[in-house]
mmCIF file of C-alpha atoms in Angstrom:
data_model
loop_
_atom_site.group_PDB
_atom_site.id
_atom_site.type_symbol
_atom_site.label_atom_id
_atom_site.label_comp_id
_atom_site.label_asym_id
_atom_site.label_seq_id
_atom_site.Cartn_x
_atom_site.Cartn_y
_atom_site.Cartn_z
ATOM 1 C CA MET A 1 125.614 204.534 89.197
ATOM 2 C CA SER A 2 126.845 202.437 92.111
ATOM 3 C CA ASN A 3 123.242 201.828 93.231
ATOM 4 C CA THR A 4 122.375 200.624 89.735
ATOM 5 C CA LEU A 5 125.319 198.214 89.744
ATOM 6 C CA GLU A 6 124.382 196.923 93.197
ATOM 7 C CA MET A 7 120.789 196.343 92.098
ATOM 8 C CA SER A 8 122.001 194.556 88.974
ATOM 9 C CA ALA A 9 124.343 192.350 91.014
ATOM 10 C CA GLY A 10 121.547 191.553 93.456
ATOM 11 C CA ALA A 11 119.163 190.640 90.643
ATOM 12 C CA SER A 12 121.843 188.455 89.059
ATOM 13 C CA ALA A 13 122.497 186.634 92.331
ATOM 14 C CA THR A 14 118.767 186.065 92.845
ATOM 15 C CA HIS A 15 118.459 184.700 89.315
ATOM 16 C CA THR A 16 121.393 182.333 89.895
ATOM 17 C CA VAL A 17 119.823 181.029 93.109
ATOM 18 C CA ARG A 18 116.560 180.408 91.246
ATOM 19 C CA CYS A 19 118.417 178.470 88.560
ATOM 20 C CA LEU A 20 120.230 176.370 91.200
ATOM 21 C CA LEU A 21 116.929 175.561 92.903
ATOM 22 C CA ARG A 22 115.395 174.558 89.583
ATOM 23 C CA VAL A 23 118.163 172.216 88.401
ATOM 24 C CA ASN A 24 118.167 170.600 91.851
ATOM 25 C CA ARG A 25 114.339 170.519 91.797
ATOM 26 C CA VAL A 26 114.285 171.656 95.409
ATOM 27 C CA PRO A 27 110.827 173.311 95.326
ATOM 28 C CA GLU A 28 109.371 170.084 93.938
ATOM 29 C CA THR A 29 111.104 167.593 96.238
ATOM 30 C CA VAL A 30 111.930 169.176 99.593
ATOM 31 C CA GLY A 31 108.388 168.930 100.977
ATOM 32 C CA TYR A 32 107.881 165.251 100.369
ATOM 33 C CA ASN A 33 111.395 164.360 101.538
ATOM 34 C CA VAL A 34 110.833 166.230 104.810
ATOM 35 C CA THR A 35 107.600 164.292 105.281
ATOM 36 C CA TYR A 36 109.352 161.008 104.380
ATOM 37 C CA VAL A 37 111.733 161.690 107.268
ATOM 38 C CA ALA A 38 108.733 162.524 109.464
ATOM 39 C CA ILE A 39 107.258 159.108 108.625
ATOM 40 C CA GLY A 40 110.537 157.486 109.699
ATOM 41 C CA VAL A 41 110.507 159.362 113.000
ATOM 42 C CA GLY A 42 106.838 158.436 113.475
ATOM 43 C CA LEU A 43 107.648 154.774 112.927
ATOM 44 C CA ALA A 44 110.472 154.869 115.484
ATOM 45 C CA SER A 45 109.456 153.446 118.843
ATOM 46 C CA ARG A 46 112.090 155.610 120.536
ATOM 47 C CA TRP A 47 114.449 158.429 119.638
ATOM 48 C CA PRO A 48 117.884 159.236 121.152
ATOM 49 C CA VAL A 49 117.326 162.982 121.582
ATOM 50 C CA ASP A 50 120.889 164.080 122.430
ATOM 51 C CA SER A 51 122.872 162.309 119.708
ATOM 52 C CA GLY A 52 119.922 161.492 117.470
ATOM 53 C CA THR A 53 118.955 165.052 116.561
ATOM 54 C CA THR A 54 122.349 165.919 115.071
ATOM 55 C CA ALA A 55 122.510 162.592 113.254
ATOM 56 C CA LEU A 56 119.000 163.123 111.871
ATOM 57 C CA VAL A 57 119.926 166.554 110.487
ATOM 58 C CA VAL A 58 123.053 165.090 108.858
ATOM 59 C CA LEU A 59 121.013 162.197 107.468
ATOM 60 C CA PHE A 60 118.485 164.578 105.931
ATOM 61 C CA ALA A 61 121.284 166.631 104.360
ATOM 62 C CA ALA A 62 122.853 163.445 102.952
ATOM 63 C CA ILE A 63 119.494 162.311 101.560
ATOM 64 C CA MET A 64 118.772 165.657 99.915
ATOM 65 C CA LEU A 65 122.241 165.941 98.347
ATOM 66 C CA SER A 66 122.055 162.378 97.014
ATOM 67 C CA LYS A 67 118.684 163.121 95.457
ATOM 68 C CA MET A 68 119.642 166.582 94.240
ATOM 69 C CA GLN A 69 122.632 165.212 92.318
ATOM 70 C CA ALA A 70 120.229 162.831 90.559
ATOM 71 C CA SER A 71 118.098 165.810 89.546
ATOM 72 C CA VAL A 72 121.158 167.706 88.304
ATOM 73 C CA ALA A 73 122.327 164.661 86.314
ATOM 74 C CA ASP A 74 118.876 164.379 84.746
ATOM 75 C CA ALA A 75 118.790 168.105 83.958
ATOM 76 C CA LEU A 76 122.170 167.840 82.212
ATOM 77 C CA HIS A 77 121.515 164.676 80.261
ATOM 78 C CA ASP A 78 117.964 165.515 79.157
ATOM 79 C CA ARG A 79 118.245 169.277 78.722
ATOM 80 C CA GLU A 80 117.331 169.115 74.997
ATOM 81 C CA LEU A 81 114.310 166.918 75.705
ATOM 82 C CA ASP A 82 113.205 169.139 78.593
ATOM 83 C CA ALA A 83 113.413 172.175 76.326
ATOM 84 C CA GLU A 84 110.609 170.680 74.185
ATOM 85 C CA ASN A 85 108.419 169.802 77.165
ATOM 86 C CA PRO A 86 106.314 172.764 78.432
ATOM 87 C CA SER A 87 106.256 171.381 81.979
ATOM 88 C CA LYS A 88 110.052 171.040 82.146
ATOM 89 C CA SER A 89 111.393 173.798 79.917
ATOM 90 C CA VAL A 90 112.283 175.918 82.973
ATOM 91 C CA ILE A 91 114.800 173.233 84.005
ATOM 92 C CA SER A 92 116.485 173.268 80.608
ATOM 93 C CA ASN A 93 116.565 177.074 80.684
ATOM 94 C CA ALA A 94 118.165 176.987 84.130
ATOM 95 C CA VAL A 95 120.969 174.717 82.864
ATOM 96 C CA SER A 96 121.545 177.103 79.939
ATOM 97 C CA GLN A 97 121.676 180.095 82.282
ATOM 98 C CA LEU A 98 124.146 178.435 84.658
ATOM 99 C CA GLY A 99 126.201 176.845 81.894
ATOM 100 C CA CYS A 100 126.897 173.130 81.486
ATOM 101 C CA GLU A 101 130.359 173.393 83.057
ATOM 102 C CA VAL A 102 129.049 175.049 86.213
ATOM 103 C CA THR A 103 126.198 172.533 86.393
ATOM 104 C CA ARG A 104 128.648 169.609 86.114
ATOM 105 C CA THR A 105 130.774 171.108 88.903
ATOM 106 C CA LEU A 106 127.632 171.345 91.021
ATOM 107 C CA LEU A 107 126.887 167.677 90.287
ATOM 108 C CA VAL A 108 130.341 166.473 91.353
ATOM 109 C CA THR A 109 130.323 168.653 94.483
ATOM 110 C CA GLU A 110 126.969 167.294 95.612
ATOM 111 C CA ILE A 111 128.097 163.694 95.101
ATOM 112 C CA VAL A 112 131.302 164.202 97.091
ATOM 113 C CA VAL A 113 129.619 166.015 100.001
ATOM 114 C CA ALA A 114 126.744 163.529 100.107
ATOM 115 C CA LEU A 115 129.090 160.542 100.321
ATOM 116 C CA ALA A 116 131.118 162.309 103.016
ATOM 117 C CA LEU A 117 127.965 162.787 105.108
ATOM 118 C CA TRP A 118 126.901 159.161 104.614
ATOM 119 C CA GLY A 119 130.423 158.176 105.677
ATOM 120 C CA TRP A 120 130.127 160.268 108.845
ATOM 121 C CA LEU A 121 126.863 158.514 109.698
ATOM 122 C CA THR A 122 128.595 155.156 109.267
ATOM 123 C CA HIS A 123 131.372 156.343 111.591
ATOM 124 C CA VAL A 124 129.083 157.504 114.408
ATOM 125 C CA SER A 125 126.678 154.572 114.112
ATOM 126 C CA GLY A 126 129.343 151.895 113.768
ATOM 127 C CA THR A 127 127.538 150.211 110.879
ATOM 128 C CA LEU A 128 128.304 150.219 107.154
ATOM 129 C CA LEU A 129 124.586 150.343 106.419
ATOM 130 C CA PHE A 130 124.536 154.111 105.988
ATOM 131 C CA LEU A 131 127.526 154.318 103.645
ATOM 132 C CA ALA A 132 126.155 151.399 101.614
ATOM 133 C CA CYS A 133 122.744 153.048 101.508
ATOM 134 C CA GLY A 134 124.229 156.392 100.478
ATOM 135 C CA ALA A 135 126.336 154.824 97.748
ATOM 136 C CA ALA A 136 123.304 152.941 96.408
ATOM 137 C CA VAL A 137 121.066 156.030 96.411
ATOM 138 C CA THR A 138 123.765 158.126 94.731
ATOM 139 C CA VAL A 139 124.627 155.581 92.031
ATOM 140 C CA LEU A 140 121.001 154.724 91.277
ATOM 141 C CA GLY A 141 120.141 158.415 91.081
ATOM 142 C CA TYR A 142 122.945 159.052 88.596
ATOM 143 C CA VAL A 143 122.226 156.072 86.338
ATOM 144 C CA TYR A 144 118.552 157.005 86.294
ATOM 145 C CA SER A 145 119.497 159.373 83.462
ATOM 146 C CA TYR A 146 122.942 158.165 82.377
ATOM 147 C CA PRO A 147 123.686 154.624 81.066
ATOM 148 C CA PRO A 148 122.332 152.102 81.842
ATOM 149 C CA ARG A 149 119.606 154.777 81.994
ATOM 150 C CA LEU A 150 117.036 153.314 84.359
ATOM 151 C CA LYS A 151 114.617 155.963 83.132
ATOM 152 C CA GLU A 152 114.078 153.833 80.020
ATOM 153 C CA ARG A 153 113.979 150.423 81.744
ATOM 154 C CA GLY A 154 110.219 150.124 81.984
ATOM 155 C CA VAL A 155 108.763 149.310 85.377
ATOM 156 C CA VAL A 156 112.313 148.995 86.792
ATOM 157 C CA ASN A 157 112.398 152.804 86.683
ATOM 158 C CA HIS A 158 109.512 153.161 89.115
ATOM 159 C CA VAL A 159 110.501 150.256 91.336
ATOM 160 C CA THR A 160 113.949 151.853 91.683
ATOM 161 C CA THR A 161 112.789 155.412 92.377
ATOM 162 C CA THR A 162 110.162 154.231 94.857
ATOM 163 C CA GLY A 163 112.611 151.815 96.454
ATOM 164 C CA VAL A 164 115.076 154.672 96.952
ATOM 165 C CA ASP A 165 112.365 156.708 98.689
ATOM 166 C CA VAL A 166 111.449 153.890 101.074
ATOM 167 C CA GLY A 167 114.811 152.150 101.512
ATOM 168 C CA GLY A 168 117.009 155.212 101.190
ATOM 169 C CA VAL A 169 115.033 157.706 103.275
ATOM 170 C CA ILE A 170 112.442 156.226 105.642
ATOM 171 C CA LEU A 171 114.212 152.983 106.555
ATOM 172 C CA PRO A 172 117.551 154.660 107.475
ATOM 173 C CA VAL A 173 115.670 157.008 109.820
ATOM 174 C CA VAL A 174 114.089 154.062 111.635
ATOM 175 C CA VAL A 175 117.447 152.257 111.818
ATOM 176 C CA LEU A 176 119.150 155.419 113.095
ATOM 177 C CA SER A 177 116.691 155.534 115.986
ATOM 178 C CA GLY A 178 117.600 152.006 117.021
ATOM 179 C CA SER A 179 113.952 150.921 116.857
ATOM 180 C CA ALA A 180 112.804 147.405 115.998
ATOM 181 C CA LEU A 181 111.515 146.679 112.495
ATOM 182 C CA THR A 182 108.159 145.228 113.520
ATOM 183 C CA PRO A 183 105.493 143.793 111.142
ATOM 184 C CA SER A 184 103.595 147.077 111.495
ATOM 185 C CA VAL A 185 106.666 149.012 110.328
ATOM 186 C CA TRP A 186 107.104 146.746 107.312
ATOM 187 C CA ALA A 187 103.402 147.026 106.435
ATOM 188 C CA THR A 188 103.622 150.818 106.558
ATOM 189 C CA LEU A 189 106.730 150.804 104.378
ATOM 190 C CA PHE A 190 104.896 148.567 101.897
ATOM 191 C CA ALA A 191 101.973 150.986 101.804
ATOM 192 C CA VAL A 192 104.336 153.930 101.188
ATOM 193 C CA PHE A 193 105.953 151.919 98.389
ATOM 194 C CA LEU A 194 102.532 151.368 96.799
ATOM 195 C CA TYR A 195 101.373 154.977 96.808
ATOM 196 C CA GLY A 196 104.893 156.201 95.985
ATOM 197 C CA PHE A 197 104.902 153.904 92.960
ATOM 198 C CA GLY A 198 101.593 155.475 92.014
ATOM 199 C CA TYR A 199 102.746 159.075 92.034
ATOM 200 C CA HIS A 200 106.018 158.266 90.273
ATOM 201 C CA VAL A 201 103.997 156.644 87.465
ATOM 202 C CA LEU A 202 101.698 159.695 87.316
ATOM 203 C CA HIS A 203 104.726 161.980 87.147
ATOM 204 C CA GLN A 204 106.039 160.101 84.123
ATOM 205 C CA ALA A 205 102.587 159.880 82.509
ATOM 206 C CA GLY A 206 102.615 163.652 82.093
ATOM 207 C CA ASP A 207 105.777 163.368 79.991
ATOM 208 C CA THR A 208 104.615 160.442 77.831
ATOM 209 C CA TYR A 209 103.987 162.304 74.577
ATOM 210 C CA TYR A 210 107.129 164.437 74.803
ATOM 211 C CA ASP A 211 109.338 161.470 75.713
ATOM 212 C CA ARG A 212 108.036 159.574 72.684
ATOM 213 C CA GLU A 213 108.644 162.535 70.377
ATOM 214 C CA PHE A 214 112.254 162.702 71.531
ATOM 215 C CA GLY A 215 112.829 158.949 71.228
ATOM 216 C CA VAL A 216 112.822 158.159 74.947
ATOM 217 C CA THR A 217 111.110 154.836 75.746
ATOM 218 C CA THR A 218 109.214 154.717 79.050
ATOM 219 C CA PHE A 219 106.863 152.519 81.043
ATOM 220 C CA THR A 220 103.891 154.844 80.514
ATOM 221 C CA GLN A 221 104.363 154.739 76.745
ATOM 222 C CA ARG A 222 103.972 150.979 76.793
ATOM 223 C CA LEU A 223 100.848 151.131 78.954
ATOM 224 C CA GLY A 224 99.399 154.305 77.512
ATOM 225 C CA VAL A 225 98.534 157.345 79.589
ATOM 226 C CA THR A 226 95.048 156.244 80.621
ATOM 227 C CA ARG A 227 96.110 152.764 81.717
ATOM 228 C CA SER A 228 99.108 154.231 83.560
ATOM 229 C CA VAL A 229 96.830 156.518 85.562
ATOM 230 C CA ARG A 230 94.587 153.543 86.344
ATOM 231 C CA VAL A 231 97.551 151.476 87.569
ATOM 232 C CA ALA A 232 98.535 154.374 89.845
ATOM 233 C CA SER A 233 94.958 154.539 91.090
ATOM 234 C CA VAL A 234 94.835 150.836 91.998
ATOM 235 C CA ALA A 235 98.236 150.953 93.752
ATOM 236 C CA THR A 236 97.245 154.020 95.786
ATOM 237 C CA ILE A 237 93.859 152.643 96.801
ATOM 238 C CA LEU A 238 95.541 149.401 97.901
ATOM 239 C CA ALA A 239 97.981 151.481 99.974
ATOM 240 C CA GLY A 240 95.018 153.170 101.631
ATOM 241 C CA VAL A 241 93.470 149.803 102.517
ATOM 242 C CA VAL A 242 96.746 148.570 104.063
ATOM 243 C CA LEU A 243 97.194 151.743 106.115
ATOM 244 C CA CYS A 244 93.615 151.648 107.433
ATOM 245 C CA ALA A 245 94.036 147.979 108.331
ATOM 246 C CA TYR A 246 97.125 148.812 110.411
ATOM 247 C CA GLY A 247 95.538 151.744 112.209
ATOM 248 C CA ALA A 248 97.003 154.684 110.252
ATOM 249 C CA VAL A 249 93.496 155.855 109.403
ATOM 250 C CA LEU A 250 94.272 159.461 108.417
ATOM 251 C CA GLY A 251 97.032 158.347 106.053
ATOM 252 C CA GLY A 252 94.819 155.576 104.723
ATOM 253 C CA VAL A 253 91.891 157.878 104.002
ATOM 254 C CA ALA A 254 94.231 160.332 102.250
ATOM 255 C CA ALA A 255 95.570 157.533 100.034
ATOM 256 C CA LEU A 256 92.047 156.312 99.244
ATOM 257 C CA ALA A 257 90.976 159.855 98.301
ATOM 258 C CA VAL A 258 94.010 160.378 96.046
ATOM 259 C CA GLY A 259 93.508 156.949 94.460
ATOM 260 C CA VAL A 260 89.904 157.819 93.626
ATOM 261 C CA GLY A 261 91.100 161.164 92.260
ATOM 262 C CA TYR A 262 93.474 159.311 89.937
ATOM 263 C CA ALA A 263 90.561 157.166 88.722
ATOM 264 C CA VAL A 264 88.539 160.298 87.946
ATOM 265 C CA LEU A 265 91.513 161.761 86.061
ATOM 266 C CA ALA A 266 91.856 158.537 84.039
ATOM 267 C CA ALA A 267 88.189 158.747 83.043
ATOM 268 C CA ARG A 268 88.575 162.380 81.993
ATOM 269 C CA VAL A 269 91.603 161.829 79.738
ATOM 270 C CA ALA A 270 90.381 158.580 78.155
ATOM 271 C CA GLY A 271 89.895 158.807 74.410
ATOM 272 C CA ARG A 272 91.972 161.953 73.892
ATOM 273 C CA SER A 273 95.171 162.154 71.848
ATOM 274 C CA GLU A 274 98.362 161.199 73.673
ATOM 275 C CA ARG A 275 99.514 164.802 73.695
ATOM 276 C CA ALA A 276 96.219 166.012 75.153
ATOM 277 C CA GLN A 277 96.353 163.252 77.773
ATOM 278 C CA SER A 278 99.949 164.094 78.746
ATOM 279 C CA ASP A 279 99.162 167.798 78.988
ATOM 280 C CA ALA A 280 96.057 167.120 81.085
ATOM 281 C CA VAL A 281 97.993 164.946 83.547
ATOM 282 C CA SER A 282 100.742 167.581 83.823
ATOM 283 C CA ARG A 283 98.134 170.276 84.388
ATOM 284 C CA TRP A 284 96.189 168.420 87.095
ATOM 285 C CA PHE A 285 98.947 166.471 88.824
ATOM 286 C CA HIS A 286 101.965 167.864 90.717
ATOM 287 C CA ILE A 287 104.178 165.269 92.370
ATOM 288 C CA GLY A 288 105.441 167.676 95.034
ATOM 289 C CA TRP A 289 101.952 168.556 96.254
ATOM 290 C CA VAL A 290 100.499 165.047 96.054
ATOM 291 C CA ALA A 291 103.499 163.302 97.634
ATOM 292 C CA THR A 292 103.740 165.854 100.435
ATOM 293 C CA PHE A 293 100.022 165.512 101.134
ATOM 294 C CA LEU A 294 100.165 161.706 101.286
ATOM 295 C CA ASN A 295 103.367 161.575 103.333
ATOM 296 C CA GLY A 296 102.229 164.345 105.645
ATOM 297 C CA SER A 297 98.873 162.647 106.268
ATOM 298 C CA LEU A 298 100.616 159.361 107.091
ATOM 299 C CA ALA A 299 103.148 161.079 109.364
ATOM 300 C CA ALA A 300 100.304 162.809 111.199
ATOM 301 C CA SER A 301 98.614 159.412 111.645
ATOM 302 C CA LEU A 302 101.759 157.945 113.158
ATOM 303 C CA PHE A 303 102.284 160.830 115.588
ATOM 304 C CA LEU A 304 98.611 160.900 116.596
#
């Protein structure tokens, strides 16, 4: 009897952990955030090993918590919409399993701890940049789903999410290292912004039909799925050209290959119903895999 109870408790704990990972979207985001940080380290001309390693770990924790709270806020606010979307129903189910009250407590806890970590970075670095950056990332992440709901503000949505990735993750790493922001650094950041914009648009394109059905207005609805995929393709190919021009050949080739892949996907979904197009994009595109591949290729270029 006791063994049965222990097994049941263990299974319950495992299920709870799975639900927490899903509402925080950790499996989807951890890989490309790790590689974002790797890009920042690769762009740094020097790195203070003794004090810098601890600060880098704290910075990564602050970044992840700030982004995770945005995912939790989105899971709470859009749980009914997610329940109707086959690609996101697991997130809605996870909120239901945890309970809305527990999920809200998780949201508040992550915000508080994240801001505390950003504050510590400000203290040790002697600059308000980190606290200001953390506050911006946290607030923008929250209002992505809650009013003024950047999610429904057209292209502002993607400019904001991509800007958070570049300005709230990579740039703070470079600043933390004390390295100079050279033209090459800015060009690389611009290229990351371009291909990041591309995969954020693709990510939303897969939800286009379901967002429309639920009354959510998005950028990809206005463009249409096919045109959205083409825009992502152009932005990603341009990123590849910039990276190759500045010597990050491996990252550039990866971006060019992904951009061409987007173009092929656009050709395949053209002419189908919006639902069929959305489902096809969701089936063939996974932001975690694509973003990690692009970021990892660029990071490898910088270290090589």
